[in-house]
Amino acid sequence: MAYILISRKNQPWQNFARGSSNASFWPNGRQRPLLLSSEGHFVYNKTMIAEIIMRYLPQRETLWLIFKVIVGGWVLATIVLAYHWQKYGQELSSLKIRMNLVQLIFYIGAAGLFLLMIFAILSYPIY
Amino acid sequence: MIIRLEPDEKLLAETRRHWLVLVMDEIGVLLAALAPFALILVLNILGLSIADKRILPLWLFFTAAWWLMLWILFWTIWTAYYLDVWYVTDRRIIDVEQHWLFSREVSECRLEKIQDITVEVRGLFAHIFRFGNIHVQTAGQAREFKISSIPEPHALKEIIWDLHRRVTSTTPPSQP
């Protein structure tokens, strides 16, 4: 089994971990993702991390909630940017056309990314 | 402050920092956009497949969210770059300094007040891509006008000197 080294030797918390009788296992007998190697290093078990990730994947409702927060943040940021584009980007006629083009590109790009997010949520399985 | 040209005033030049400066500012954003692909490698190391029916939409969702954030950042940097500008008219130089959003300073100097113009080209890239700084010293003004990293600074200097000569030759000398 492959391990990734994550810490240095001889840390006080390692001694604490060594002192416990069964540091590598949960009380229910399952192996902990955080292990002590024979050299006394803390190591991670990759398979167990993957297992934990898969176990705690979010629900689709959670993704919708995150999506709503992102939309709110985007609206606020866009108000700030649009304020600059409208107030300072329109002051001379030479700037006007370019700023309008920039706004168009910005909104098209953002719309594309929002659609991608919606597509991702809808293709995420309900379980 | 909003810029208003005077009646019959003509805008002759509009200059910004060199495009290379913008590229250097944006390069971090472009590199950050590749981060989701690095995440695929991390998932592979952990033994998770991107082709998984739950992992793929989740990766797509957070990648789009990340890119959306970078998209805003990209245009914020661009806006700060684009609104930082020098306008040269047939009567004055208008210096708009846009440091970041909500940090803006507009100053101007009349062409007849110009006393000295210095061009500064420093560094290998500045010589290769032909950009540099211009300093304009004006009479009766403590502040020095400076624009950094503009393309073809010598050409702009010539334009300003030419305009200065024209203005001073038509303006009657002021009474002591």
PDB file of C-alpha atoms in Angstrom, chain B residues 6-173:
ATOM      1  CA  GLU B   6     -13.437  71.944 -23.893  1.00  0.00           C
ATOM      2  CA  PRO B   7     -15.368  73.307 -26.892  1.00  0.00           C
ATOM      3  CA  ASP B   8     -13.310  72.802 -30.088  1.00  0.00           C
ATOM      4  CA  GLU B   9     -10.668  70.848 -28.179  1.00  0.00           C
ATOM      5  CA  LYS B  10      -9.344  67.935 -30.230  1.00  0.00           C
ATOM      6  CA  LEU B  11      -8.179  64.620 -28.842  1.00  0.00           C
ATOM      7  CA  LEU B  12      -4.913  63.836 -30.624  1.00  0.00           C
ATOM      8  CA  ALA B  13      -3.481  60.856 -28.764  1.00  0.00           C
ATOM      9  CA  GLU B  14      -4.679  58.319 -26.259  1.00  0.00           C
ATOM     10  CA  THR B  15      -2.043  56.095 -24.721  1.00  0.00           C
ATOM     11  CA  ARG B  16      -1.933  53.320 -22.166  1.00  0.00           C
ATOM     12  CA  ARG B  17       0.715  51.080 -20.724  1.00  0.00           C
ATOM     13  CA  HIS B  18       2.184  48.542 -23.138  1.00  0.00           C
ATOM     14  CA  TRP B  19       0.154  45.372 -23.772  1.00  0.00           C
ATOM     15  CA  LEU B  20       3.003  43.327 -22.280  1.00  0.00           C
ATOM     16  CA  VAL B  21       2.253  44.912 -18.887  1.00  0.00           C
ATOM     17  CA  LEU B  22      -1.329  43.707 -19.156  1.00  0.00           C
ATOM     18  CA  VAL B  23      -0.148  40.222 -20.141  1.00  0.00           C
ATOM     19  CA  MET B  24       2.180  40.093 -17.127  1.00  0.00           C
ATOM     20  CA  ASP B  25      -0.698  41.200 -14.865  1.00  0.00           C
ATOM     21  CA  GLU B  26      -3.060  38.603 -16.320  1.00  0.00           C
ATOM     22  CA  ILE B  27      -0.621  35.688 -16.443  1.00  0.00           C
ATOM     23  CA  GLY B  28      -1.402  34.653 -12.862  1.00  0.00           C
ATOM     24  CA  VAL B  29      -5.106  34.475 -13.718  1.00  0.00           C
ATOM     25  CA  LEU B  30      -4.388  32.378 -16.811  1.00  0.00           C
ATOM     26  CA  LEU B  31      -2.214  29.967 -14.835  1.00  0.00           C
ATOM     27  CA  ALA B  32      -4.843  29.727 -12.084  1.00  0.00           C
ATOM     28  CA  ALA B  33      -7.358  28.720 -14.761  1.00  0.00           C
ATOM     29  CA  LEU B  34      -5.356  25.514 -15.254  1.00  0.00           C
ATOM     30  CA  ALA B  35      -5.698  24.504 -11.583  1.00  0.00           C
ATOM     31  CA  PRO B  36      -8.787  22.274 -12.157  1.00  0.00           C
ATOM     32  CA  PHE B  37      -6.694  20.130 -14.509  1.00  0.00           C
ATOM     33  CA  ALA B  38      -4.094  19.711 -11.770  1.00  0.00           C
ATOM     34  CA  LEU B  39      -6.961  18.552  -9.569  1.00  0.00           C
ATOM     35  CA  ILE B  40      -7.608  15.707 -12.029  1.00  0.00           C
ATOM     36  CA  LEU B  41      -4.024  14.540 -11.434  1.00  0.00           C
ATOM     37  CA  VAL B  42      -4.548  14.660  -7.662  1.00  0.00           C
ATOM     38  CA  LEU B  43      -7.752  12.639  -8.025  1.00  0.00           C
ATOM     39  CA  ASN B  44      -5.854  10.103 -10.126  1.00  0.00           C
ATOM     40  CA  ILE B  45      -3.177   9.801  -7.443  1.00  0.00           C
ATOM     41  CA  LEU B  46      -5.921   9.097  -4.910  1.00  0.00           C
ATOM     42  CA  GLY B  47      -7.276   6.435  -7.228  1.00  0.00           C
ATOM     43  CA  LEU B  48     -10.441   8.360  -8.147  1.00  0.00           C
ATOM     44  CA  SER B  49     -11.493   8.507 -11.778  1.00  0.00           C
ATOM     45  CA  ILE B  50     -12.733  11.738 -13.350  1.00  0.00           C
ATOM     46  CA  ALA B  51     -15.032   9.575 -15.481  1.00  0.00           C
ATOM     47  CA  ASP B  52     -17.048   8.630 -12.363  1.00  0.00           C
ATOM     48  CA  LYS B  53     -20.713   9.641 -12.756  1.00  0.00           C
ATOM     49  CA  ARG B  54     -20.566  11.722  -9.563  1.00  0.00           C
ATOM     50  CA  ILE B  55     -17.007  13.056  -9.784  1.00  0.00           C
ATOM     51  CA  LEU B  56     -17.287  14.431 -13.333  1.00  0.00           C
ATOM     52  CA  PRO B  57     -20.320  16.738 -12.781  1.00  0.00           C
ATOM     53  CA  LEU B  58     -18.871  17.846  -9.471  1.00  0.00           C
ATOM     54  CA  TRP B  59     -15.527  18.664 -11.099  1.00  0.00           C
ATOM     55  CA  LEU B  60     -17.343  20.482 -13.887  1.00  0.00           C
ATOM     56  CA  PHE B  61     -19.421  22.497 -11.410  1.00  0.00           C
ATOM     57  CA  PHE B  62     -16.484  23.674  -9.296  1.00  0.00           C
ATOM     58  CA  THR B  63     -14.330  24.265 -12.371  1.00  0.00           C
ATOM     59  CA  ALA B  64     -17.006  26.534 -13.860  1.00  0.00           C
ATOM     60  CA  ALA B  65     -17.347  28.337 -10.509  1.00  0.00           C
ATOM     61  CA  TRP B  66     -13.558  28.802 -10.320  1.00  0.00           C
ATOM     62  CA  TRP B  67     -13.389  30.066 -13.899  1.00  0.00           C
ATOM     63  CA  LEU B  68     -16.263  32.458 -13.213  1.00  0.00           C
ATOM     64  CA  MET B  69     -14.300  33.955 -10.329  1.00  0.00           C
ATOM     65  CA  LEU B  70     -11.201  34.224 -12.536  1.00  0.00           C
ATOM     66  CA  TRP B  71     -13.325  35.705 -15.324  1.00  0.00           C
ATOM     67  CA  ILE B  72     -14.348  38.550 -12.996  1.00  0.00           C
ATOM     68  CA  LEU B  73     -10.747  38.982 -11.830  1.00  0.00           C
ATOM     69  CA  PHE B  74      -9.505  39.020 -15.434  1.00  0.00           C
ATOM     70  CA  TRP B  75     -11.846  41.858 -16.393  1.00  0.00           C
ATOM     71  CA  THR B  76     -11.172  43.731 -13.162  1.00  0.00           C
ATOM     72  CA  ILE B  77      -7.446  43.757 -14.011  1.00  0.00           C
ATOM     73  CA  TRP B  78      -8.266  44.730 -17.575  1.00  0.00           C
ATOM     74  CA  THR B  79     -10.524  47.567 -16.394  1.00  0.00           C
ATOM     75  CA  ALA B  80      -7.817  48.947 -14.105  1.00  0.00           C
ATOM     76  CA  TYR B  81      -5.360  48.721 -17.022  1.00  0.00           C
ATOM     77  CA  TYR B  82      -7.683  50.249 -19.575  1.00  0.00           C
ATOM     78  CA  LEU B  83      -8.877  53.180 -17.503  1.00  0.00           C
ATOM     79  CA  ASP B  84      -5.290  54.138 -16.628  1.00  0.00           C
ATOM     80  CA  VAL B  85      -4.705  56.398 -19.591  1.00  0.00           C
ATOM     81  CA  TRP B  86      -3.087  59.562 -20.928  1.00  0.00           C
ATOM     82  CA  TYR B  87      -5.035  61.797 -23.275  1.00  0.00           C
ATOM     83  CA  VAL B  88      -3.140  64.331 -25.303  1.00  0.00           C
ATOM     84  CA  THR B  89      -5.301  67.050 -26.788  1.00  0.00           C
ATOM     85  CA  ASP B  90      -4.323  70.157 -28.738  1.00  0.00           C
ATOM     86  CA  ARG B  91      -4.451  72.118 -25.459  1.00  0.00           C
ATOM     87  CA  ARG B  92      -3.457  69.878 -22.572  1.00  0.00           C
ATOM     88  CA  ILE B  93      -2.380  66.483 -21.290  1.00  0.00           C
ATOM     89  CA  ILE B  94      -4.894  64.643 -19.132  1.00  0.00           C
ATOM     90  CA  ASP B  95      -3.419  61.986 -16.871  1.00  0.00           C
ATOM     91  CA  VAL B  96      -5.918  59.449 -15.515  1.00  0.00           C
ATOM     92  CA  GLU B  97      -4.394  57.167 -12.917  1.00  0.00           C
ATOM     93  CA  GLN B  98      -6.584  54.172 -12.200  1.00  0.00           C
ATOM     94  CA  HIS B  99      -4.694  52.224  -9.556  1.00  0.00           C
ATOM     95  CA  TRP B 100      -7.455  49.733  -8.839  1.00  0.00           C
ATOM     96  CA  LEU B 101     -11.213  49.902  -8.701  1.00  0.00           C
ATOM     97  CA  PHE B 102     -12.364  52.933  -6.672  1.00  0.00           C
ATOM     98  CA  SER B 103      -8.871  54.400  -6.735  1.00  0.00           C
ATOM     99  CA  ARG B 104      -8.748  57.041  -9.435  1.00  0.00           C
ATOM    100  CA  GLU B 105      -6.870  60.264  -9.857  1.00  0.00           C
ATOM    101  CA  VAL B 106      -7.269  62.672 -12.765  1.00  0.00           C
ATOM    102  CA  SER B 107      -4.854  65.543 -13.315  1.00  0.00           C
ATOM    103  CA  GLU B 108      -4.034  67.736 -16.249  1.00  0.00           C
ATOM    104  CA  CYS B 109      -1.435  70.191 -17.447  1.00  0.00           C
ATOM    105  CA  ARG B 110      -1.688  72.836 -20.122  1.00  0.00           C
ATOM    106  CA  LEU B 111       0.714  72.359 -22.994  1.00  0.00           C
ATOM    107  CA  GLU B 112       2.160  75.858 -22.602  1.00  0.00           C
ATOM    108  CA  LYS B 113       3.227  75.024 -19.037  1.00  0.00           C
ATOM    109  CA  ILE B 114       5.488  72.153 -20.071  1.00  0.00           C
ATOM    110  CA  GLN B 115       9.147  72.830 -19.360  1.00  0.00           C
ATOM    111  CA  ASP B 116      10.841  69.527 -19.916  1.00  0.00           C
ATOM    112  CA  ILE B 117      10.048  66.006 -21.086  1.00  0.00           C
ATOM    113  CA  THR B 118      12.228  63.033 -20.244  1.00  0.00           C
ATOM    114  CA  VAL B 119      11.968  59.591 -21.802  1.00  0.00           C
ATOM    115  CA  GLU B 120      13.263  56.624 -19.904  1.00  0.00           C
ATOM    116  CA  VAL B 121      13.674  53.165 -21.475  1.00  0.00           C
ATOM    117  CA  ARG B 122      15.093  50.652 -19.052  1.00  0.00           C
ATOM    118  CA  GLY B 123      15.614  46.920 -19.315  1.00  0.00           C
ATOM    119  CA  LEU B 124      15.916  44.316 -22.007  1.00  0.00           C
ATOM    120  CA  PHE B 125      12.180  43.800 -22.521  1.00  0.00           C
ATOM    121  CA  ALA B 126      11.588  47.559 -22.686  1.00  0.00           C
ATOM    122  CA  HIS B 127      14.141  47.790 -25.500  1.00  0.00           C
ATOM    123  CA  ILE B 128      12.867  44.732 -27.350  1.00  0.00           C
ATOM    124  CA  PHE B 129       9.183  45.696 -27.140  1.00  0.00           C
ATOM    125  CA  ARG B 130       9.907  49.432 -27.318  1.00  0.00           C
ATOM    126  CA  PHE B 131       8.156  50.806 -24.262  1.00  0.00           C
ATOM    127  CA  GLY B 132       9.253  53.192 -21.542  1.00  0.00           C
ATOM    128  CA  ASN B 133       8.360  55.966 -19.133  1.00  0.00           C
ATOM    129  CA  ILE B 134       7.738  59.621 -19.851  1.00  0.00           C
ATOM    130  CA  HIS B 135       8.248  62.357 -17.248  1.00  0.00           C
ATOM    131  CA  VAL B 136       6.818  65.790 -17.914  1.00  0.00           C
ATOM    132  CA  GLN B 137       7.977  68.727 -15.811  1.00  0.00           C
ATOM    133  CA  THR B 138       5.603  71.662 -15.700  1.00  0.00           C
ATOM    134  CA  ALA B 139       6.004  75.230 -14.554  1.00  0.00           C
ATOM    135  CA  GLY B 140       4.302  76.269 -11.361  1.00  0.00           C
ATOM    136  CA  GLN B 141       3.267  72.793 -10.432  1.00  0.00           C
ATOM    137  CA  ALA B 142       4.888  70.647  -7.800  1.00  0.00           C
ATOM    138  CA  ARG B 143       3.590  67.443  -9.268  1.00  0.00           C
ATOM    139  CA  GLU B 144       5.509  65.697 -11.997  1.00  0.00           C
ATOM    140  CA  PHE B 145       3.503  64.032 -14.722  1.00  0.00           C
ATOM    141  CA  LYS B 146       4.618  60.514 -15.312  1.00  0.00           C
ATOM    142  CA  ILE B 147       3.281  57.653 -17.366  1.00  0.00           C
ATOM    143  CA  SER B 148       4.922  54.278 -17.110  1.00  0.00           C
ATOM    144  CA  SER B 149       5.550  51.566 -19.680  1.00  0.00           C
ATOM    145  CA  ILE B 150       3.904  53.239 -22.647  1.00  0.00           C
ATOM    146  CA  PRO B 151       4.639  52.019 -26.165  1.00  0.00           C
ATOM    147  CA  GLU B 152       6.785  54.227 -28.412  1.00  0.00           C
ATOM    148  CA  PRO B 153       7.605  56.871 -25.772  1.00  0.00           C
ATOM    149  CA  HIS B 154       9.921  58.806 -28.109  1.00  0.00           C
ATOM    150  CA  ALA B 155       7.133  59.249 -30.663  1.00  0.00           C
ATOM    151  CA  LEU B 156       4.772  60.564 -27.971  1.00  0.00           C
ATOM    152  CA  LYS B 157       7.455  62.925 -26.729  1.00  0.00           C
ATOM    153  CA  GLU B 158       7.794  64.349 -30.223  1.00  0.00           C
ATOM    154  CA  ILE B 159       4.026  64.802 -30.502  1.00  0.00           C
ATOM    155  CA  ILE B 160       3.893  66.643 -27.174  1.00  0.00           C
ATOM    156  CA  TRP B 161       6.880  68.868 -28.017  1.00  0.00           C
ATOM    157  CA  ASP B 162       5.394  69.664 -31.392  1.00  0.00           C
ATOM    158  CA  LEU B 163       2.084  70.644 -29.784  1.00  0.00           C
ATOM    159  CA  HIS B 164       3.924  72.644 -27.124  1.00  0.00           C
ATOM    160  CA  ARG B 165       5.776  74.598 -29.808  1.00  0.00           C
ATOM    161  CA  ARG B 166       2.551  75.289 -31.682  1.00  0.00           C
ATOM    162  CA  VAL B 167       0.727  76.457 -28.541  1.00  0.00           C
ATOM    163  CA  THR B 168       3.558  78.681 -27.313  1.00  0.00           C
ATOM    164  CA  SER B 169       4.007  80.271 -30.735  1.00  0.00           C
ATOM    165  CA  THR B 170       0.332  81.273 -30.841  1.00  0.00           C
ATOM    166  CA  THR B 171      -0.048  82.256 -27.154  1.00  0.00           C
ATOM    167  CA  PRO B 172       0.942  85.855 -26.393  1.00  0.00           C
ATOM    168  CA  PRO B 173       3.582  86.093 -23.622  1.00  0.00           C
TER     169      PRO B 173
END
